[in-house]
Amino acid sequence: MSEVILSVKNLSVEYRVEEGIVKAVNDVSFDVKSGETLGLVGETGAGKTTIALSIMGLLPVPPAVVTQGEILFEGENILAANEKYLRTLRGNKISMIFQDPMSALNPSTYVGDQISEVIMLHNKVSKDKAREMAEECLEMVGIPKNRYAEYPHKFSGGMKQRVIIAIALACNPNLLIADEPTTALDVTIQAQILELMEQLKEKKGTSNILITHDLGVIAKMCDRVAVIYAGEIVEMGTLRQVFKNTAHPYTKGLFDALPGNSLSGKRLKPIKGSMPDPTSLPENCKFANRCFNKSDKCDQRIKLVDIGDGHLVRCVSPLCSEGVKSH
Amino acid sequence: MKKYIIKRLLWMIVVLLGVLFIVFVLLEFTPGDPARQILGVYADEEEVAAKRLELRLDDPFLVRFGRYVYNLVFRFDLGISYRTKLPVMQEIATRFPITIAIGVLGLVVSVAIGLVAGIISAVKQYSWLDKICNVFAVIFHAMPNFWLALELSLIFALYLKWLPPTGYKGLKYLILPVAALGLNGSTAIFRQVRSSMLDVIREDYIRTARAKGQSEIKIILKHELRNALMPVVTMIGNSLGAIIAGSVVVESIFSIPGLGNYMLQAINRRDYPVIQGSVFVLAFMICIFNLLTDIVYSFLDPQLQSQYQSNVKSKKRGVKA
Ligand SMILES: Nc1ncnc2c1ncn2[C@@H]1O[C@H](COP(=O)(O)OP(=O)(O)OP(=O)(O)O)[C@@H](O)[C@H]1O
Ligand SMILES: [Mg+2]
């Protein structure tokens, strides 16, 4: 098996705000292996971005507080590392593409210079060399290099997102975290960007964490998937395990809510209710109040269990187990 | 950009003519005969009439106005002071540098204080540093500049005797006036810097810069300040008028022989050519400063800059079509 490059262990993060304590991430553990793409899927407010920011060491403090856990990258615990060390990682070994491309570029700096900036931070190169390398990055994401000296407002949303990808990949990171890289873009651009990420992953062997609430994107891009609900992983496994042998009622709910399934004449089946208030999460199954498969057994603290071949589910009555898959 | 500047310069001529015209009208309606003013109460009617003729005061209003403008434009001549009998242009030329020095130094001080305090306040929002800066900003903002000037003079000149209280015999004499102007002007700049820095700090591209591994100092200088500066520059442009008005007040408090003081004296003595000349020069200064801030602004803001370019382009296209 290929080696693990990132290991998140029992991570819990809270936001302490006036309204109370928002438990955004609760005891989350996962590994990312070298060269693989892990998908994090979940509805809005599930805590996906918070997990990503924890890995970057960029949680907004205050209000964010890490209450437990560690994040190991190359054997170092990121959560305990000093800022100076983290700066050598960010943009260099770990990069992140943020959720909204429209506002992620500095409006008063040439797009090209925004790429050279990260190159010069992590490589001992001259300004001219950095510019040359930045131009290569632009070409790599399909933007002609003569647009180096232009300001972001002249770029469309899709082009801005390409620039952001170029920034993220400029230093050949070992790990790329893409937080909803395509949600803000229209469908055709979305496909192009995903295509691009796929190619770059193949060319450079980067490991990816891809955050999205779009199961279609997960299916296209990911090797493994973790489904997040109310700050917890409720189901995790290979793409095949999660998609073909869906075991958690929430994951099933996500599939049933897909518009694609209604093409056959069936109506959309949105999951009823909404996620519990993250300031007062229940101790028992957090999905119970919305679950179609609820029983008395759900009224307890539920553990994440392996139902076979590393397919993890946080449910007392999983809809299926690996053992029965081939029948 | 060049076109824009030329357009602005043409507009400036219109504005200055307007200012001159208004001053002329105001002086026309002020009671009192300048000829009588010059000759004193003991001169007889004939002498006064002769003086009026000499100064051509009996010509119609528009003729006098036209002559004034003609002389200004083609001879660079602002007339002769009634009191000192010296050309106004020459008198202004000796005083102008002092006023410019006070105004520019006052501006530099207020920008320096406002920027540094504003950045610290924003970056360390809610800290005790932030609170102290805010308290001082309120105090200096609430104090009118003449009062601030008097207090400074009281403390540093009368009690501590560190600095001379009045007059002008070198740069040392400018410290108190500049401090009074600068402290007063810095408060508005401080608040603008603080609030626009606070806006920028929350922007997504600041997080992008952090995600690149950039250091906090560089993030402040390279990413935050430049974007926060745009509203600050506009505000500085707008407050130039206030600073120049303030320098008039401050000059008279510290008895500094600058343009402002000169103008105040001329108003008291009905020295019309001096009043007209000084107002004209002050208005000219303000216009130039405003133009400069607009140009600086367009360099800071690429969007604005490209607007000029695209305006020009679309006009060119329009011509071809
Ligand atoms: N800076 C913050 N201060 C307070 N609460 C926050 C902050 N950031 C996030 N939260 C809360 O933490 C929870 C998790 O948010 P997070 O942004 O991680 O969700 P997400 O899964 O990325 O959602 P989305 O799909 O909308 O991006 C939410 O309840 C959110 O309101
Ligand atoms: Mg998010």
CSV table of C-alpha atoms in Angstrom, one decimal, chain A residues 44-313:
chain,number,residue,atom,x,y,z
A,44,THR,CA,-23.5,23.3,4.2
A,45,GLY,CA,-22.3,23.9,7.8
A,46,ALA,CA,-21.1,20.3,8.2
A,47,GLY,CA,-17.6,21.5,9.1
A,48,LYS,CA,-15.8,20.7,5.8
A,49,THR,CA,-14.0,24.1,5.5
A,50,THR,CA,-13.1,24.0,9.2
A,51,ILE,CA,-11.3,20.7,8.7
A,52,ALA,CA,-9.5,22.1,5.8
A,53,LEU,CA,-8.4,25.2,7.6
A,54,SER,CA,-7.2,23.1,10.5
A,55,ILE,CA,-4.9,21.3,8.2
A,56,MET,CA,-3.6,24.6,6.8
A,57,GLY,CA,-3.1,25.9,10.3
A,58,LEU,CA,-5.3,28.8,9.3
A,59,LEU,CA,-8.3,28.6,11.6
A,60,PRO,CA,-9.4,32.0,12.6
A,61,VAL,CA,-8.3,32.3,16.2
A,62,PRO,CA,-10.3,33.6,18.0
A,63,PRO,CA,-13.1,32.3,17.8
A,64,ALA,CA,-11.8,28.9,16.7
A,65,VAL,CA,-10.4,26.5,19.3
A,66,VAL,CA,-9.0,23.0,18.7
A,67,THR,CA,-10.2,21.0,21.7
A,68,GLN,CA,-8.5,17.7,20.8
A,69,GLY,CA,-6.7,15.7,18.3
A,70,GLU,CA,-3.6,16.0,16.1
A,71,ILE,CA,-2.9,16.4,12.5
A,72,LEU,CA,0.3,14.6,11.4
A,73,PHE,CA,2.0,15.7,8.2
A,74,GLU,CA,5.4,14.2,7.5
A,75,GLY,CA,5.5,13.1,11.1
A,76,GLU,CA,5.0,16.6,12.5
A,77,ASN,CA,1.9,17.6,14.4
A,78,ILE,CA,0.6,20.7,12.5
A,79,LEU,CA,-1.6,21.7,15.4
A,80,ALA,CA,1.4,22.0,17.7
A,81,ALA,CA,3.9,23.4,15.2
A,82,ASN,CA,5.1,27.0,15.3
A,83,GLU,CA,4.0,29.6,12.8
A,84,LYS,CA,7.4,29.8,11.2
A,85,TYR,CA,7.4,26.1,10.3
A,86,LEU,CA,3.8,26.3,9.1
A,87,ARG,CA,4.8,29.1,6.7
A,88,THR,CA,7.3,26.8,5.1
A,89,LEU,CA,4.6,24.2,4.5
A,90,ARG,CA,1.8,26.5,3.3
A,91,GLY,CA,1.8,27.1,-0.4
A,92,ASN,CA,4.8,24.8,-0.6
A,93,LYS,CA,4.0,21.3,0.6
A,94,ILE,CA,0.3,21.9,1.4
A,95,SER,CA,-1.8,24.2,-0.7
A,96,MET,CA,-5.4,25.1,-0.6
A,97,ILE,CA,-7.9,26.3,-3.1
A,98,PHE,CA,-10.6,28.3,-1.3
A,99,GLN,CA,-14.3,28.2,-1.8
A,100,ASP,CA,-14.9,31.5,-3.6
A,101,PRO,CA,-12.6,32.2,-6.6
A,102,MET,CA,-14.2,35.6,-7.2
A,103,SER,CA,-12.7,37.2,-4.1
A,104,ALA,CA,-9.6,35.1,-3.5
A,105,LEU,CA,-7.3,37.2,-5.7
A,106,ASN,CA,-5.8,40.5,-4.7
A,107,PRO,CA,-7.5,43.1,-6.9
A,108,SER,CA,-4.6,45.5,-7.0
A,109,THR,CA,-1.8,43.0,-8.0
A,110,TYR,CA,-1.1,41.5,-11.4
A,111,VAL,CA,-2.4,37.9,-11.5
A,112,GLY,CA,1.1,36.8,-12.6
A,113,ASP,CA,2.8,38.5,-9.7
A,114,GLN,CA,0.4,36.7,-7.4
A,115,ILE,CA,1.8,33.4,-8.7
A,116,SER,CA,5.4,34.6,-8.5
A,117,GLU,CA,4.9,35.6,-4.9
A,118,VAL,CA,4.4,32.0,-3.8
A,119,ILE,CA,7.2,30.8,-6.0
A,120,MET,CA,9.7,33.3,-4.5
A,121,LEU,CA,8.5,32.5,-1.0
A,122,HIS,CA,9.5,28.9,-1.2
A,123,ASN,CA,12.3,28.8,-3.9
A,124,LYS,CA,15.5,30.7,-3.9
A,125,VAL,CA,15.1,32.2,-7.4
A,126,SER,CA,15.5,35.6,-8.9
A,127,LYS,CA,12.5,37.8,-9.7
A,128,ASP,CA,13.0,37.1,-13.4
A,129,LYS,CA,13.2,33.4,-12.9
A,130,ALA,CA,10.1,33.5,-10.7
A,131,ARG,CA,8.3,35.3,-13.4
A,132,GLU,CA,9.3,32.7,-16.0
A,133,MET,CA,8.1,30.0,-13.7
A,134,ALA,CA,4.8,31.8,-13.0
A,135,GLU,CA,4.3,32.1,-16.8
A,136,GLU,CA,4.7,28.4,-17.1
A,137,CYS,CA,2.1,27.9,-14.4
A,138,LEU,CA,-0.3,30.1,-16.3
A,139,GLU,CA,0.2,28.1,-19.4
A,140,MET,CA,-0.2,24.9,-17.5
A,141,VAL,CA,-3.7,26.0,-16.4
A,142,GLY,CA,-4.5,27.1,-19.9
A,143,ILE,CA,-4.0,30.9,-19.7
A,144,PRO,CA,-1.7,32.5,-22.2
A,145,LYS,CA,1.4,33.9,-20.6
A,146,ASN,CA,1.0,37.3,-22.1
A,147,ARG,CA,-1.8,37.9,-19.6
A,148,TYR,CA,0.7,37.8,-16.8
A,149,ALA,CA,0.5,41.6,-16.2
A,150,GLU,CA,-3.2,41.9,-15.9
A,151,TYR,CA,-5.4,42.6,-13.0
A,152,PRO,CA,-7.9,40.1,-11.7
A,153,HIS,CA,-10.9,42.2,-12.6
A,154,LYS,CA,-10.2,41.5,-16.3
A,155,PHE,CA,-10.5,37.7,-15.7
A,156,SER,CA,-13.7,35.7,-15.8
A,157,GLY,CA,-14.6,33.5,-12.8
A,158,GLY,CA,-13.3,30.4,-14.5
A,159,MET,CA,-10.0,32.1,-15.3
A,160,LYS,CA,-9.7,33.4,-11.8
A,161,GLN,CA,-10.2,29.9,-10.5
A,162,ARG,CA,-7.5,28.7,-12.9
A,163,VAL,CA,-5.1,31.3,-11.5
A,164,ILE,CA,-5.9,30.1,-8.0
A,165,ILE,CA,-5.1,26.6,-9.0
A,166,ALA,CA,-1.9,27.8,-10.6
A,167,ILE,CA,-1.0,29.5,-7.3
A,168,ALA,CA,-1.8,26.4,-5.4
A,169,LEU,CA,0.2,24.1,-7.6
A,170,ALA,CA,3.1,26.5,-8.3
A,171,CYS,CA,5.4,24.9,-5.8
A,172,ASN,CA,4.4,21.3,-6.5
A,173,PRO,CA,2.7,20.6,-3.2
A,174,ASN,CA,2.4,17.1,-1.8
A,175,LEU,CA,-1.1,17.8,-0.7
A,176,LEU,CA,-3.7,19.9,-2.3
A,177,ILE,CA,-6.9,20.8,-0.5
A,178,ALA,CA,-9.6,22.0,-2.9
A,179,ASP,CA,-12.6,23.5,-1.1
A,180,GLU,CA,-15.5,23.4,-3.4
A,181,PRO,CA,-13.3,24.4,-6.3
A,182,THR,CA,-16.2,24.5,-8.8
A,183,THR,CA,-19.3,25.5,-7.0
A,184,ALA,CA,-19.1,29.1,-8.0
A,185,LEU,CA,-18.7,28.2,-11.7
A,186,ASP,CA,-21.1,27.3,-14.4
A,187,VAL,CA,-21.3,23.7,-15.5
A,188,THR,CA,-19.0,23.8,-18.6
A,189,ILE,CA,-16.3,25.7,-16.8
A,190,GLN,CA,-16.8,23.3,-13.9
A,191,ALA,CA,-16.0,20.3,-16.1
A,192,GLN,CA,-12.9,22.0,-17.5
A,193,ILE,CA,-11.6,22.8,-14.1
A,194,LEU,CA,-12.1,19.3,-12.9
A,195,GLU,CA,-10.5,17.9,-16.0
A,196,LEU,CA,-7.5,20.2,-15.3
A,197,MET,CA,-7.2,19.1,-11.7
A,198,GLU,CA,-7.3,15.5,-12.8
A,199,GLN,CA,-4.5,16.0,-15.4
A,200,LEU,CA,-2.4,17.9,-12.9
A,201,LYS,CA,-2.8,15.2,-10.3
A,202,GLU,CA,-1.7,12.6,-12.8
A,203,LYS,CA,1.3,14.7,-13.9
A,204,LYS,CA,2.5,15.7,-10.5
A,205,GLY,CA,1.4,12.9,-8.3
A,206,THR,CA,-0.2,15.3,-5.8
A,207,SER,CA,-2.6,13.9,-3.1
A,208,ASN,CA,-5.9,15.7,-3.0
A,209,ILE,CA,-8.6,16.4,-0.5
A,210,LEU,CA,-11.6,17.5,-2.5
A,211,ILE,CA,-14.4,19.1,-0.6
A,212,THR,CA,-17.8,19.4,-2.2
A,213,HIS,CA,-21.4,18.8,-1.7
A,214,ASP,CA,-21.7,17.5,-5.2
A,215,LEU,CA,-21.8,13.7,-5.4
A,216,GLY,CA,-21.3,13.8,-9.1
A,217,VAL,CA,-17.9,15.6,-8.7
A,218,ILE,CA,-17.0,13.0,-6.0
A,219,ALA,CA,-17.8,10.1,-8.4
A,220,LYS,CA,-15.7,11.6,-11.1
A,221,MET,CA,-12.6,12.6,-9.1
A,222,CYS,CA,-12.2,10.6,-5.8
A,223,ASP,CA,-10.7,7.3,-4.8
A,224,ARG,CA,-12.1,7.4,-1.3
A,225,VAL,CA,-15.0,9.4,0.3
A,226,ALA,CA,-15.8,10.6,3.7
A,227,VAL,CA,-19.4,11.8,4.3
A,228,ILE,CA,-19.5,14.5,7.0
A,229,TYR,CA,-22.7,15.3,9.0
A,230,ALA,CA,-22.8,17.8,11.8
A,231,GLY,CA,-19.0,17.8,12.2
A,232,GLU,CA,-18.7,14.0,12.3
A,233,ILE,CA,-17.7,11.4,9.7
A,234,VAL,CA,-20.8,9.2,9.3
A,235,GLU,CA,-19.5,7.1,6.5
A,236,MET,CA,-16.1,6.6,4.9
A,237,GLY,CA,-14.8,4.1,2.4
A,238,THR,CA,-13.7,3.7,-1.2
A,239,LEU,CA,-15.7,5.3,-3.8
A,240,ARG,CA,-17.2,1.9,-4.7
A,241,GLN,CA,-18.0,1.1,-1.0
A,242,VAL,CA,-19.8,4.3,-0.4
A,243,PHE,CA,-21.6,4.6,-3.8
A,244,LYS,CA,-22.5,1.0,-4.4
A,245,ASN,CA,-23.0,-0.3,-0.9
A,246,THR,CA,-24.3,2.9,0.7
A,247,ALA,CA,-24.7,2.0,4.4
A,248,HIS,CA,-25.6,5.2,6.2
A,249,PRO,CA,-29.2,6.5,5.9
A,250,TYR,CA,-27.8,10.1,5.5
A,251,THR,CA,-25.6,9.0,2.5
A,252,LYS,CA,-28.6,7.3,1.0
A,253,GLY,CA,-30.6,10.4,1.5
A,254,LEU,CA,-28.0,12.4,-0.4
A,255,PHE,CA,-28.2,10.1,-3.3
A,256,ASP,CA,-32.0,10.1,-3.3
A,257,ALA,CA,-31.9,13.9,-3.4
A,258,LEU,CA,-29.8,13.9,-6.5
A,259,PRO,CA,-31.7,15.5,-9.5
A,260,GLY,CA,-30.3,12.8,-11.7
A,261,ASN,CA,-32.4,10.2,-10.0
A,262,SER,CA,-35.6,12.0,-10.8
A,263,LEU,CA,-35.0,11.9,-14.5
A,264,SER,CA,-36.6,8.5,-14.5
A,265,GLY,CA,-39.9,10.1,-13.6
A,266,LYS,CA,-39.5,9.8,-9.8
A,267,ARG,CA,-39.8,13.0,-7.8
A,268,LEU,CA,-36.9,14.5,-6.0
A,269,LYS,CA,-36.6,13.2,-2.4
A,270,PRO,CA,-35.0,15.8,-0.3
A,271,ILE,CA,-33.9,14.8,3.2
A,272,LYS,CA,-36.6,16.1,5.6
A,273,GLY,CA,-35.7,18.5,8.4
A,274,SER,CA,-32.4,20.2,8.8
A,275,MET,CA,-29.0,19.6,10.5
A,276,PRO,CA,-29.1,20.0,14.3
A,277,ASP,CA,-28.1,23.4,15.8
A,278,PRO,CA,-24.3,23.1,16.1
A,279,THR,CA,-24.3,25.0,19.4
A,280,SER,CA,-26.3,22.2,21.1
A,281,LEU,CA,-25.6,18.9,19.4
A,282,PRO,CA,-27.3,15.8,20.8
A,283,GLU,CA,-25.2,13.1,22.4
A,284,ASN,CA,-27.0,10.3,20.5
A,285,CYS,CA,-27.1,9.8,16.7
A,286,LYS,CA,-27.1,13.3,15.3
A,287,PHE,CA,-29.0,12.3,12.3
A,288,ALA,CA,-31.8,10.4,14.2
A,289,ASN,CA,-34.4,13.1,14.0
A,290,ARG,CA,-34.3,13.0,10.1
A,291,CYS,CA,-33.7,9.3,9.7
A,292,PHE,CA,-36.2,7.1,7.9
A,293,ASN,CA,-34.7,4.0,9.6
A,294,LYS,CA,-34.8,5.3,13.1
A,295,SER,CA,-35.3,2.9,16.1
A,296,ASP,CA,-34.9,2.8,19.8
A,297,LYS,CA,-31.3,1.7,19.4
A,298,CYS,CA,-30.4,5.1,17.9
A,299,ASP,CA,-30.8,6.7,21.3
A,300,GLN,CA,-27.2,6.3,22.3
A,301,ARG,CA,-23.7,7.4,21.5
A,302,ILE,CA,-22.8,5.8,18.2
A,303,LYS,CA,-19.3,4.7,17.2
A,304,LEU,CA,-17.8,4.6,13.8
A,305,VAL,CA,-17.6,0.9,13.0
A,306,ASP,CA,-15.9,-1.1,10.2
A,307,ILE,CA,-18.5,-3.1,8.4
A,308,GLY,CA,-15.9,-4.8,6.3
A,309,ASP,CA,-12.8,-3.9,4.1
A,310,GLY,CA,-12.4,-0.6,5.9
A,311,HIS,CA,-15.9,0.6,5.1
A,312,LEU,CA,-16.6,2.7,8.2
A,313,VAL,CA,-20.2,3.6,9.2
